[in-house]
mmCIF file of C-alpha atoms in Angstrom:
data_model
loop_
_atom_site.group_PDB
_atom_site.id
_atom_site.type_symbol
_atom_site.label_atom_id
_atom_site.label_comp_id
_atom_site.label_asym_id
_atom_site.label_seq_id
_atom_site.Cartn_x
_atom_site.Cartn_y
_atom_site.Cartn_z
ATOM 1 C CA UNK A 1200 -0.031 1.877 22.969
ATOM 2 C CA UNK A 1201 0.504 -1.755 22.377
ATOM 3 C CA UNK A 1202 -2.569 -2.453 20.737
ATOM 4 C CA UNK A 1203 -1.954 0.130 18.521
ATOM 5 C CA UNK A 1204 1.268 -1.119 17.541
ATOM 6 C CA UNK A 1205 -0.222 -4.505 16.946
ATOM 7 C CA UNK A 1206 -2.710 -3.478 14.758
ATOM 8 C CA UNK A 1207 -0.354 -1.603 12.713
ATOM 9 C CA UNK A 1208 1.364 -4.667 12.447
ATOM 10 C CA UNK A 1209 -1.765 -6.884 11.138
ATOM 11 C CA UNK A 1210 -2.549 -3.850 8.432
ATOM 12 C CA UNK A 1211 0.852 -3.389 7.679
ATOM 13 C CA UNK A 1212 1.380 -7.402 6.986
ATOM 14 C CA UNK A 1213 -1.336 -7.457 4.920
ATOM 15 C CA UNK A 1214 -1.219 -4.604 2.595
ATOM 16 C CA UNK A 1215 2.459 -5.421 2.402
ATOM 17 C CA UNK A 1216 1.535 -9.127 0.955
ATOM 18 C CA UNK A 1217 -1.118 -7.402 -1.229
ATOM 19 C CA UNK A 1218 1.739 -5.049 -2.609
ATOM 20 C CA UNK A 1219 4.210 -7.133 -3.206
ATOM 21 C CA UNK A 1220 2.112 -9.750 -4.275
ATOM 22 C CA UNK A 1221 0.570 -7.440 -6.870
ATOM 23 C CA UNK A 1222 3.880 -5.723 -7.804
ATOM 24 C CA UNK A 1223 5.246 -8.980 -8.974
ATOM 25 C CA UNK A 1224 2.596 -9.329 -11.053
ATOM 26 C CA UNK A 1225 2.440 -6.497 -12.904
ATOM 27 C CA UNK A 1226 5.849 -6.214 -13.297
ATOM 28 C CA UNK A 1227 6.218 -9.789 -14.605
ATOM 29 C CA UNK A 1228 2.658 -10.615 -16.089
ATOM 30 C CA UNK A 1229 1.157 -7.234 -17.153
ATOM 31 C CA UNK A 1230 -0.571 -7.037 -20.370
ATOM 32 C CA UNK A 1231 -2.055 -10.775 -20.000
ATOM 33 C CA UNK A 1232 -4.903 -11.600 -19.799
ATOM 34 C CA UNK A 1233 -5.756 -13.307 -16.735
ATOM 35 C CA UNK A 1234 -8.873 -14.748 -14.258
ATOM 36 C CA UNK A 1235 -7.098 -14.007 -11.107
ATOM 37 C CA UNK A 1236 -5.611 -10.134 -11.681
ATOM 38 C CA UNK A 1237 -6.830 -8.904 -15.427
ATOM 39 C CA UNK A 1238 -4.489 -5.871 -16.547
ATOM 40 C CA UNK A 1239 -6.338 -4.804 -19.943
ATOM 41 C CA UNK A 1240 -3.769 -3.152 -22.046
ATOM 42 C CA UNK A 1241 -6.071 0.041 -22.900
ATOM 43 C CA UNK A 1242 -5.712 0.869 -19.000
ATOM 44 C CA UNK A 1243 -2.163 1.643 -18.685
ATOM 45 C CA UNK A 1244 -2.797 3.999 -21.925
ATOM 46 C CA UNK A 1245 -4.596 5.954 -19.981
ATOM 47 C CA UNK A 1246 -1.517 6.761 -17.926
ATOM 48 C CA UNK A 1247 1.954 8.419 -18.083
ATOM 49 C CA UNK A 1248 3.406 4.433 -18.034
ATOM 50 C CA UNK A 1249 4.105 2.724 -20.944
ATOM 51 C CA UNK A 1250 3.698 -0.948 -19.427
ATOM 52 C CA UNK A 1251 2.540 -2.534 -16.250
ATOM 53 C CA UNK A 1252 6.668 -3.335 -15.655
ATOM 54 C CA UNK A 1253 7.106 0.272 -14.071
ATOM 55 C CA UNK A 1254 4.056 0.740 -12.232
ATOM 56 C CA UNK A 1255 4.537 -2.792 -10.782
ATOM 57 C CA UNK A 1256 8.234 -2.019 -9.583
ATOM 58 C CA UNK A 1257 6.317 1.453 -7.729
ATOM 59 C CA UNK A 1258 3.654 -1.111 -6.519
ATOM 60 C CA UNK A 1259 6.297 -3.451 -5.064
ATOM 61 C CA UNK A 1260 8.569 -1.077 -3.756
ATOM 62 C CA UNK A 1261 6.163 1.479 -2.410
ATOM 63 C CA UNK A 1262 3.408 -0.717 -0.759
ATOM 64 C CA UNK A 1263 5.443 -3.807 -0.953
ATOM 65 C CA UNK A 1264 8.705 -3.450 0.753
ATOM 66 C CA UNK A 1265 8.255 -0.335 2.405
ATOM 67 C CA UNK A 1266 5.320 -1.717 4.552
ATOM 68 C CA UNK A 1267 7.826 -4.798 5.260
ATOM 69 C CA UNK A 1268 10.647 -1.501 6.859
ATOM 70 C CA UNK A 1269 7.534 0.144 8.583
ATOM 71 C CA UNK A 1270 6.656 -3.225 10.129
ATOM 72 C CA UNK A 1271 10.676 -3.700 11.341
ATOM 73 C CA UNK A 1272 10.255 -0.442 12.617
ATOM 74 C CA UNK A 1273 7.443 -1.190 14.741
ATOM 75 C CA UNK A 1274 9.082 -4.333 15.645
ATOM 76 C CA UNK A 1275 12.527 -2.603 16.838
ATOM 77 C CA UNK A 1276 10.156 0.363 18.549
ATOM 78 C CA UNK A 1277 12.209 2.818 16.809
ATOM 79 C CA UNK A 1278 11.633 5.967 18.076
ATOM 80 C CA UNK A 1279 9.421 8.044 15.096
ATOM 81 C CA UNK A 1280 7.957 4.646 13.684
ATOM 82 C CA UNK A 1281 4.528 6.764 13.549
ATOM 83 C CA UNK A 1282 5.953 9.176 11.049
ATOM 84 C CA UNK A 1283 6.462 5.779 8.460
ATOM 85 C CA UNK A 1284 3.518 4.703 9.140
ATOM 86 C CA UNK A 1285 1.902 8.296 8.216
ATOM 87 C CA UNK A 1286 3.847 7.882 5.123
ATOM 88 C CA UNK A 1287 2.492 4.290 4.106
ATOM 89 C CA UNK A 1288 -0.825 5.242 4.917
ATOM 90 C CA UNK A 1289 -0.150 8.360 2.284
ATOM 91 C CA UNK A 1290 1.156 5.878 -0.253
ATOM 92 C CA UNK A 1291 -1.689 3.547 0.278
ATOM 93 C CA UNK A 1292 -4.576 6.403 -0.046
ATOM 94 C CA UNK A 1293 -2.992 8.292 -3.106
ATOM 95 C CA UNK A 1294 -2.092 4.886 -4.888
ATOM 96 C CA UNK A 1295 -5.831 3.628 -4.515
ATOM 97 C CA UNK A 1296 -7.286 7.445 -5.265
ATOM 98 C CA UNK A 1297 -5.213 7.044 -8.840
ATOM 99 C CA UNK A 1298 -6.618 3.744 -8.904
ATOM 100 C CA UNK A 1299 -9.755 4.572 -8.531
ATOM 101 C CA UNK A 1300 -9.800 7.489 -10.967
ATOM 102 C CA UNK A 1301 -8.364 5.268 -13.400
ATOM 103 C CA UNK A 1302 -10.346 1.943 -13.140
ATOM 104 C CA UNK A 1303 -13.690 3.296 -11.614
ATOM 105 C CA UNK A 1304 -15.185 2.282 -8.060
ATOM 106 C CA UNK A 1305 -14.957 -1.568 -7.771
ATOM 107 C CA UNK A 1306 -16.420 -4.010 -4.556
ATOM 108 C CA UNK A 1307 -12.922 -4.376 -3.764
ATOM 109 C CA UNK A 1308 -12.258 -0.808 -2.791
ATOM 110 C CA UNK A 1309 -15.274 -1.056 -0.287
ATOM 111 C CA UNK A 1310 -12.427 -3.221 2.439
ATOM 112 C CA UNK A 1311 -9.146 -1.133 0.804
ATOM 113 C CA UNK A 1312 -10.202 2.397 1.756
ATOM 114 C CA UNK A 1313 -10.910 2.030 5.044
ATOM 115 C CA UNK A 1314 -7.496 -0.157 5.232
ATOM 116 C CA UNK A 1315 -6.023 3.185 3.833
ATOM 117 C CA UNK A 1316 -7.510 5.965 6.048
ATOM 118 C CA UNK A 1317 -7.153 3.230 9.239
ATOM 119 C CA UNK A 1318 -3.107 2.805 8.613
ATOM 120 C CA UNK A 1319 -3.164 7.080 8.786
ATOM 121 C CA UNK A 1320 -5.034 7.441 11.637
ATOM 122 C CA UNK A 1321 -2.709 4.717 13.497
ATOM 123 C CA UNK A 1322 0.605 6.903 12.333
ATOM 124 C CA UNK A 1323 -0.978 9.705 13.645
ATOM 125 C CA UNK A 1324 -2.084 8.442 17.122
ATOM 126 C CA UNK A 1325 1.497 6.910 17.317
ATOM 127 C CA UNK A 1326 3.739 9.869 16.520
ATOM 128 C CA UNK A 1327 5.496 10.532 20.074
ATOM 129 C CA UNK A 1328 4.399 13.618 21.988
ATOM 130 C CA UNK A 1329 6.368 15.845 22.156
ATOM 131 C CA UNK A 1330 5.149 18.986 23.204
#
């Protein structure tokens, strides 16, 4: 059960950097043109958004900070940490399923869906028994 909790950790860390990371962004810097993280402004169009500034803010908070409470979770072994970490793995899957509706299949999804489906099958093998 340890290692399971550790990896949870190391997914957890790093999809939380890559959310709030990317959050920021598009809540501060959406709309510009950029090398690093380009956010054309036909895309969010295409969406029930008006500007990158809300979808950031769902970005930071959902991915972001959540994954940061998941992680303390782990950390303090609360008692049904598996059930937020079924929950950020949901996030993580629908978020990137918009995504990739929106934005079409990119290299970069090749290493974030199996990030996705592997932080859901963690939850689930962590849930306590209880039956």
């Amino acid at each position: 059960m340890q290692r399971l909790r550790t990896i949870s950790i190391c997914l957890l860390s790093i999809t939380s950097l890559l959310g709030l990371l990317r959050g920021y962004r598009m809540s501060n810097y959406g709309g510009d043109d950029s090398l690093l993280y380009p956010y054309p402004r036909d895309t969010i169009k295409a969406t029930v958004f008006s500007n990158y500034a809300i979808l950031g803010w769902i970005v930071f908070s959902l991915i972001g900070l959540f994954s940061v409470l998941v992680i303390v979770s782990i950390v303090k072994n609360f008692r049904n940490y598996g059930y937020l970490v079924i929950v950020e793995g949901i996030f993580l899957t629908f978020l990137t399923a918009i995504h990739i509706l929106l934005t079409g299949f990119v290299f970069a999804h090749f290493f974030i869906i199996p990030v996705c489906f592997a932080v859901l099958i963690l939850g689930v093998l962590q849930v306590p028994r209880e039956f």
